[in-house]
């Protein structure tokens, strides 16, 4: 809706299979425990503008956002990567920036990678994200298909 082309939406029904997966793994209480934030807002910032920024600038913004008080940074949902190598290079730099912010603040910080991609790319990108140590993944089952949830669960 913020892009102006969706003016209304109504979901009439949604029948999810029983074996879809466990659902949200942590909830707010789990995120609070994991981040060490017992009270107050958990601040998450989308990395914008993502389109057109070079990797060095993006990593610096990512680090500075986390070091200045935010708890989580997520990739912009508008980001697209030409291939898995470009995705891996991006994720590696964002994880490095997250880790530098952790060292600088002594606090737990998190990075959520963008896994909104083509169905054929999802499994490889999931494996890359896991191998590089991301803290969460941004998906859009309404766009990518509900099978995205089952695959990632």
PDB file of C-alpha atoms in Angstrom:
ATOM      1  CA  UNK A   1       0.000   0.000   0.000  1.00  0.00           C
ATOM      2  CA  UNK A   2       2.805   2.487   0.623  1.00  0.00           C
ATOM      3  CA  UNK A   3       3.723   2.276  -3.058  1.00  0.00           C
ATOM      4  CA  UNK A   4       0.204   3.350  -4.006  1.00  0.00           C
ATOM      5  CA  UNK A   5      -0.946   0.472  -6.184  1.00  0.00           C
ATOM      6  CA  UNK A   6      -2.753  -1.621  -3.554  1.00  0.00           C
ATOM      7  CA  UNK A   7      -5.898   0.095  -2.340  1.00  0.00           C
ATOM      8  CA  UNK A   8      -7.672  -2.732  -0.528  1.00  0.00           C
ATOM      9  CA  UNK A   9      -7.302  -6.363   0.410  1.00  0.00           C
ATOM     10  CA  UNK A  10      -9.569  -8.823   2.183  1.00  0.00           C
ATOM     11  CA  UNK A  11      -8.530 -12.336   3.134  1.00  0.00           C
ATOM     12  CA  UNK A  12     -11.609 -14.554   3.093  1.00  0.00           C
ATOM     13  CA  UNK A  13     -10.011 -17.754   4.344  1.00  0.00           C
ATOM     14  CA  UNK A  14      -6.669 -19.374   4.923  1.00  0.00           C
ATOM     15  CA  UNK A  15      -6.323 -23.097   5.425  1.00  0.00           C
ATOM     16  CA  UNK A  16      -2.842 -23.964   6.656  1.00  0.00           C
ATOM     17  CA  UNK A  17      -1.676 -27.575   6.771  1.00  0.00           C
ATOM     18  CA  UNK A  18      -1.131 -29.042  10.255  1.00  0.00           C
ATOM     19  CA  UNK A  19       2.518 -29.817   9.438  1.00  0.00           C
ATOM     20  CA  UNK A  20       3.302 -26.282   8.261  1.00  0.00           C
ATOM     21  CA  UNK A  21       5.801 -25.732  11.053  1.00  0.00           C
ATOM     22  CA  UNK A  22       6.139 -24.438  14.566  1.00  0.00           C
ATOM     23  CA  UNK A  23       5.210 -20.842  13.831  1.00  0.00           C
ATOM     24  CA  UNK A  24       7.150 -17.966  15.356  1.00  0.00           C
ATOM     25  CA  UNK A  25      10.002 -19.543  17.249  1.00  0.00           C
ATOM     26  CA  UNK A  26      10.511 -16.958  19.966  1.00  0.00           C
ATOM     27  CA  UNK A  27       7.764 -14.382  20.301  1.00  0.00           C
ATOM     28  CA  UNK A  28       8.407 -11.079  22.036  1.00  0.00           C
ATOM     29  CA  UNK A  29       9.471 -12.744  25.300  1.00  0.00           C
ATOM     30  CA  UNK A  30      12.081 -14.835  23.483  1.00  0.00           C
ATOM     31  CA  UNK A  31      13.408 -11.822  21.573  1.00  0.00           C
ATOM     32  CA  UNK A  32      13.705  -9.899  24.842  1.00  0.00           C
ATOM     33  CA  UNK A  33      15.668 -12.756  26.431  1.00  0.00           C
ATOM     34  CA  UNK A  34      17.890 -13.169  23.372  1.00  0.00           C
ATOM     35  CA  UNK A  35      18.634  -9.444  23.068  1.00  0.00           C
ATOM     36  CA  UNK A  36      18.838  -8.799  26.812  1.00  0.00           C
ATOM     37  CA  UNK A  37      16.158  -6.087  26.655  1.00  0.00           C
ATOM     38  CA  UNK A  38      13.798  -6.751  29.575  1.00  0.00           C
ATOM     39  CA  UNK A  39      11.683  -3.593  29.093  1.00  0.00           C
ATOM     40  CA  UNK A  40      10.982  -0.895  26.579  1.00  0.00           C
ATOM     41  CA  UNK A  41      10.819  -1.056  22.810  1.00  0.00           C
ATOM     42  CA  UNK A  42      12.915  -3.413  20.761  1.00  0.00           C
ATOM     43  CA  UNK A  43      14.141  -1.184  17.979  1.00  0.00           C
ATOM     44  CA  UNK A  44      14.556  -2.581  14.474  1.00  0.00           C
ATOM     45  CA  UNK A  45      15.625  -0.441  11.544  1.00  0.00           C
ATOM     46  CA  UNK A  46      15.254  -1.276   7.898  1.00  0.00           C
ATOM     47  CA  UNK A  47      18.386  -0.436   5.926  1.00  0.00           C
ATOM     48  CA  UNK A  48      17.155   2.248   3.557  1.00  0.00           C
ATOM     49  CA  UNK A  49      17.804   3.380   0.992  1.00  0.00           C
ATOM     50  CA  UNK A  50      19.127   0.008  -0.069  1.00  0.00           C
ATOM     51  CA  UNK A  51      18.971   0.478  -3.812  1.00  0.00           C
ATOM     52  CA  UNK A  52      22.034   2.181  -5.204  1.00  0.00           C
ATOM     53  CA  UNK A  53      24.204   2.092  -2.080  1.00  0.00           C
ATOM     54  CA  UNK A  54      27.613   0.509  -2.366  1.00  0.00           C
ATOM     55  CA  UNK A  55      28.508  -2.281   0.044  1.00  0.00           C
ATOM     56  CA  UNK A  56      30.926  -0.158   2.101  1.00  0.00           C
ATOM     57  CA  UNK A  57      28.298   2.524   2.722  1.00  0.00           C
ATOM     58  CA  UNK A  58      25.641  -0.056   3.557  1.00  0.00           C
ATOM     59  CA  UNK A  59      27.938  -1.800   6.051  1.00  0.00           C
ATOM     60  CA  UNK A  60      28.832   1.525   7.692  1.00  0.00           C
ATOM     61  CA  UNK A  61      25.148   2.493   8.035  1.00  0.00           C
ATOM     62  CA  UNK A  62      24.347  -0.964   9.386  1.00  0.00           C
ATOM     63  CA  UNK A  63      27.087  -0.690  12.022  1.00  0.00           C
ATOM     64  CA  UNK A  64      26.247   2.895  12.982  1.00  0.00           C
ATOM     65  CA  UNK A  65      22.545   2.090  13.371  1.00  0.00           C
ATOM     66  CA  UNK A  66      23.273  -0.804  15.723  1.00  0.00           C
ATOM     67  CA  UNK A  67      26.009   1.007  17.640  1.00  0.00           C
ATOM     68  CA  UNK A  68      23.746   4.004  18.249  1.00  0.00           C
ATOM     69  CA  UNK A  69      21.053   2.110  20.139  1.00  0.00           C
ATOM     70  CA  UNK A  70      19.030  -0.020  17.767  1.00  0.00           C
ATOM     71  CA  UNK A  71      18.809  -3.726  18.598  1.00  0.00           C
ATOM     72  CA  UNK A  72      18.153  -5.165  15.136  1.00  0.00           C
ATOM     73  CA  UNK A  73      18.766  -4.175  11.542  1.00  0.00           C
ATOM     74  CA  UNK A  74      16.920  -5.796   8.679  1.00  0.00           C
ATOM     75  CA  UNK A  75      17.661  -5.683   4.998  1.00  0.00           C
ATOM     76  CA  UNK A  76      15.258  -3.637   2.919  1.00  0.00           C
ATOM     77  CA  UNK A  77      12.553  -5.800   1.391  1.00  0.00           C
ATOM     78  CA  UNK A  78      13.147  -4.001  -1.908  1.00  0.00           C
ATOM     79  CA  UNK A  79      16.717  -5.331  -2.199  1.00  0.00           C
ATOM     80  CA  UNK A  80      17.443  -7.738  -4.989  1.00  0.00           C
ATOM     81  CA  UNK A  81      20.683  -9.589  -5.617  1.00  0.00           C
ATOM     82  CA  UNK A  82      21.944 -10.536  -9.056  1.00  0.00           C
ATOM     83  CA  UNK A  83      23.038 -13.982  -7.909  1.00  0.00           C
ATOM     84  CA  UNK A  84      24.023 -16.011  -4.853  1.00  0.00           C
ATOM     85  CA  UNK A  85      27.583 -14.645  -4.901  1.00  0.00           C
ATOM     86  CA  UNK A  86      26.285 -11.067  -4.612  1.00  0.00           C
ATOM     87  CA  UNK A  87      23.897 -12.164  -1.852  1.00  0.00           C
ATOM     88  CA  UNK A  88      26.701 -13.914   0.049  1.00  0.00           C
ATOM     89  CA  UNK A  89      29.016 -10.906  -0.244  1.00  0.00           C
ATOM     90  CA  UNK A  90      26.268  -8.617   1.078  1.00  0.00           C
ATOM     91  CA  UNK A  91      25.342 -10.893   3.982  1.00  0.00           C
ATOM     92  CA  UNK A  92      28.983 -11.406   4.974  1.00  0.00           C
ATOM     93  CA  UNK A  93      29.550  -7.639   5.176  1.00  0.00           C
ATOM     94  CA  UNK A  94      26.348  -7.068   7.165  1.00  0.00           C
ATOM     95  CA  UNK A  95      27.293  -9.816   9.633  1.00  0.00           C
ATOM     96  CA  UNK A  96      30.769  -8.256  10.012  1.00  0.00           C
ATOM     97  CA  UNK A  97      29.156  -4.870  10.719  1.00  0.00           C
ATOM     98  CA  UNK A  98      26.773  -6.446  13.255  1.00  0.00           C
ATOM     99  CA  UNK A  99      29.668  -8.142  15.016  1.00  0.00           C
ATOM    100  CA  UNK A 100      31.638  -4.877  15.128  1.00  0.00           C
ATOM    101  CA  UNK A 101      28.619  -3.152  16.708  1.00  0.00           C
ATOM    102  CA  UNK A 102      28.401  -5.958  19.279  1.00  0.00           C
ATOM    103  CA  UNK A 103      32.055  -5.460  20.172  1.00  0.00           C
ATOM    104  CA  UNK A 104      31.691  -1.673  20.316  1.00  0.00           C
ATOM    105  CA  UNK A 105      28.640  -1.694  22.589  1.00  0.00           C
ATOM    106  CA  UNK A 106      29.014  -4.926  24.543  1.00  0.00           C
ATOM    107  CA  UNK A 107      25.348  -5.584  23.722  1.00  0.00           C
ATOM    108  CA  UNK A 108      23.590  -8.276  21.746  1.00  0.00           C
ATOM    109  CA  UNK A 109      22.725  -6.988  18.259  1.00  0.00           C
ATOM    110  CA  UNK A 110      20.877  -8.748  15.453  1.00  0.00           C
ATOM    111  CA  UNK A 111      20.791  -8.796  11.673  1.00  0.00           C
ATOM    112  CA  UNK A 112      17.820 -10.020   9.604  1.00  0.00           C
ATOM    113  CA  UNK A 113      18.686 -10.944   6.011  1.00  0.00           C
ATOM    114  CA  UNK A 114      16.341 -10.499   3.055  1.00  0.00           C
ATOM    115  CA  UNK A 115      15.269 -13.879   1.671  1.00  0.00           C
ATOM    116  CA  UNK A 116      12.578 -12.474  -0.589  1.00  0.00           C
ATOM    117  CA  UNK A 117      13.731 -14.083  -3.808  1.00  0.00           C
ATOM    118  CA  UNK A 118      12.699 -16.445  -6.556  1.00  0.00           C
ATOM    119  CA  UNK A 119      11.607 -19.940  -5.442  1.00  0.00           C
ATOM    120  CA  UNK A 120      14.626 -21.560  -7.066  1.00  0.00           C
ATOM    121  CA  UNK A 121      16.983 -19.293  -5.121  1.00  0.00           C
ATOM    122  CA  UNK A 122      15.463 -19.749  -1.673  1.00  0.00           C
ATOM    123  CA  UNK A 123      17.151 -22.930  -0.474  1.00  0.00           C
ATOM    124  CA  UNK A 124      20.663 -21.842  -1.472  1.00  0.00           C
ATOM    125  CA  UNK A 125      20.195 -18.385   0.019  1.00  0.00           C
ATOM    126  CA  UNK A 126      18.828 -19.880   3.233  1.00  0.00           C
ATOM    127  CA  UNK A 127      21.940 -22.051   3.477  1.00  0.00           C
ATOM    128  CA  UNK A 128      24.190 -19.037   2.833  1.00  0.00           C
ATOM    129  CA  UNK A 129      22.401 -16.989   5.493  1.00  0.00           C
ATOM    130  CA  UNK A 130      22.662 -19.807   8.043  1.00  0.00           C
ATOM    131  CA  UNK A 131      26.324 -20.481   7.263  1.00  0.00           C
ATOM    132  CA  UNK A 132      27.222 -16.801   7.650  1.00  0.00           C
ATOM    133  CA  UNK A 133      25.385 -16.467  10.974  1.00  0.00           C
ATOM    134  CA  UNK A 134      22.395 -14.206  10.406  1.00  0.00           C
ATOM    135  CA  UNK A 135      19.945 -13.822  13.284  1.00  0.00           C
ATOM    136  CA  UNK A 136      16.742 -13.979  11.277  1.00  0.00           C
ATOM    137  CA  UNK A 137      15.304 -13.999   7.795  1.00  0.00           C
ATOM    138  CA  UNK A 138      12.794 -11.750   6.081  1.00  0.00           C
ATOM    139  CA  UNK A 139      10.377 -13.679   3.885  1.00  0.00           C
ATOM    140  CA  UNK A 140       7.061 -12.852   2.227  1.00  0.00           C
ATOM    141  CA  UNK A 141       4.958 -16.033   2.033  1.00  0.00           C
ATOM    142  CA  UNK A 142       2.111 -14.110   0.443  1.00  0.00           C
ATOM    143  CA  UNK A 143       4.410 -13.309  -2.483  1.00  0.00           C
ATOM    144  CA  UNK A 144       6.767 -16.289  -2.436  1.00  0.00           C
ATOM    145  CA  UNK A 145       4.143 -18.919  -1.644  1.00  0.00           C
ATOM    146  CA  UNK A 146       3.144 -20.524   1.634  1.00  0.00           C
ATOM    147  CA  UNK A 147       5.560 -23.363   0.886  1.00  0.00           C
ATOM    148  CA  UNK A 148       8.274 -20.874   1.889  1.00  0.00           C
ATOM    149  CA  UNK A 149       7.214 -21.320   5.510  1.00  0.00           C
ATOM    150  CA  UNK A 150       7.269 -25.114   5.354  1.00  0.00           C
ATOM    151  CA  UNK A 151      10.649 -25.136   3.654  1.00  0.00           C
ATOM    152  CA  UNK A 152      12.242 -22.807   6.211  1.00  0.00           C
ATOM    153  CA  UNK A 153      10.571 -24.428   9.235  1.00  0.00           C
TER     154      UNK A 153
END
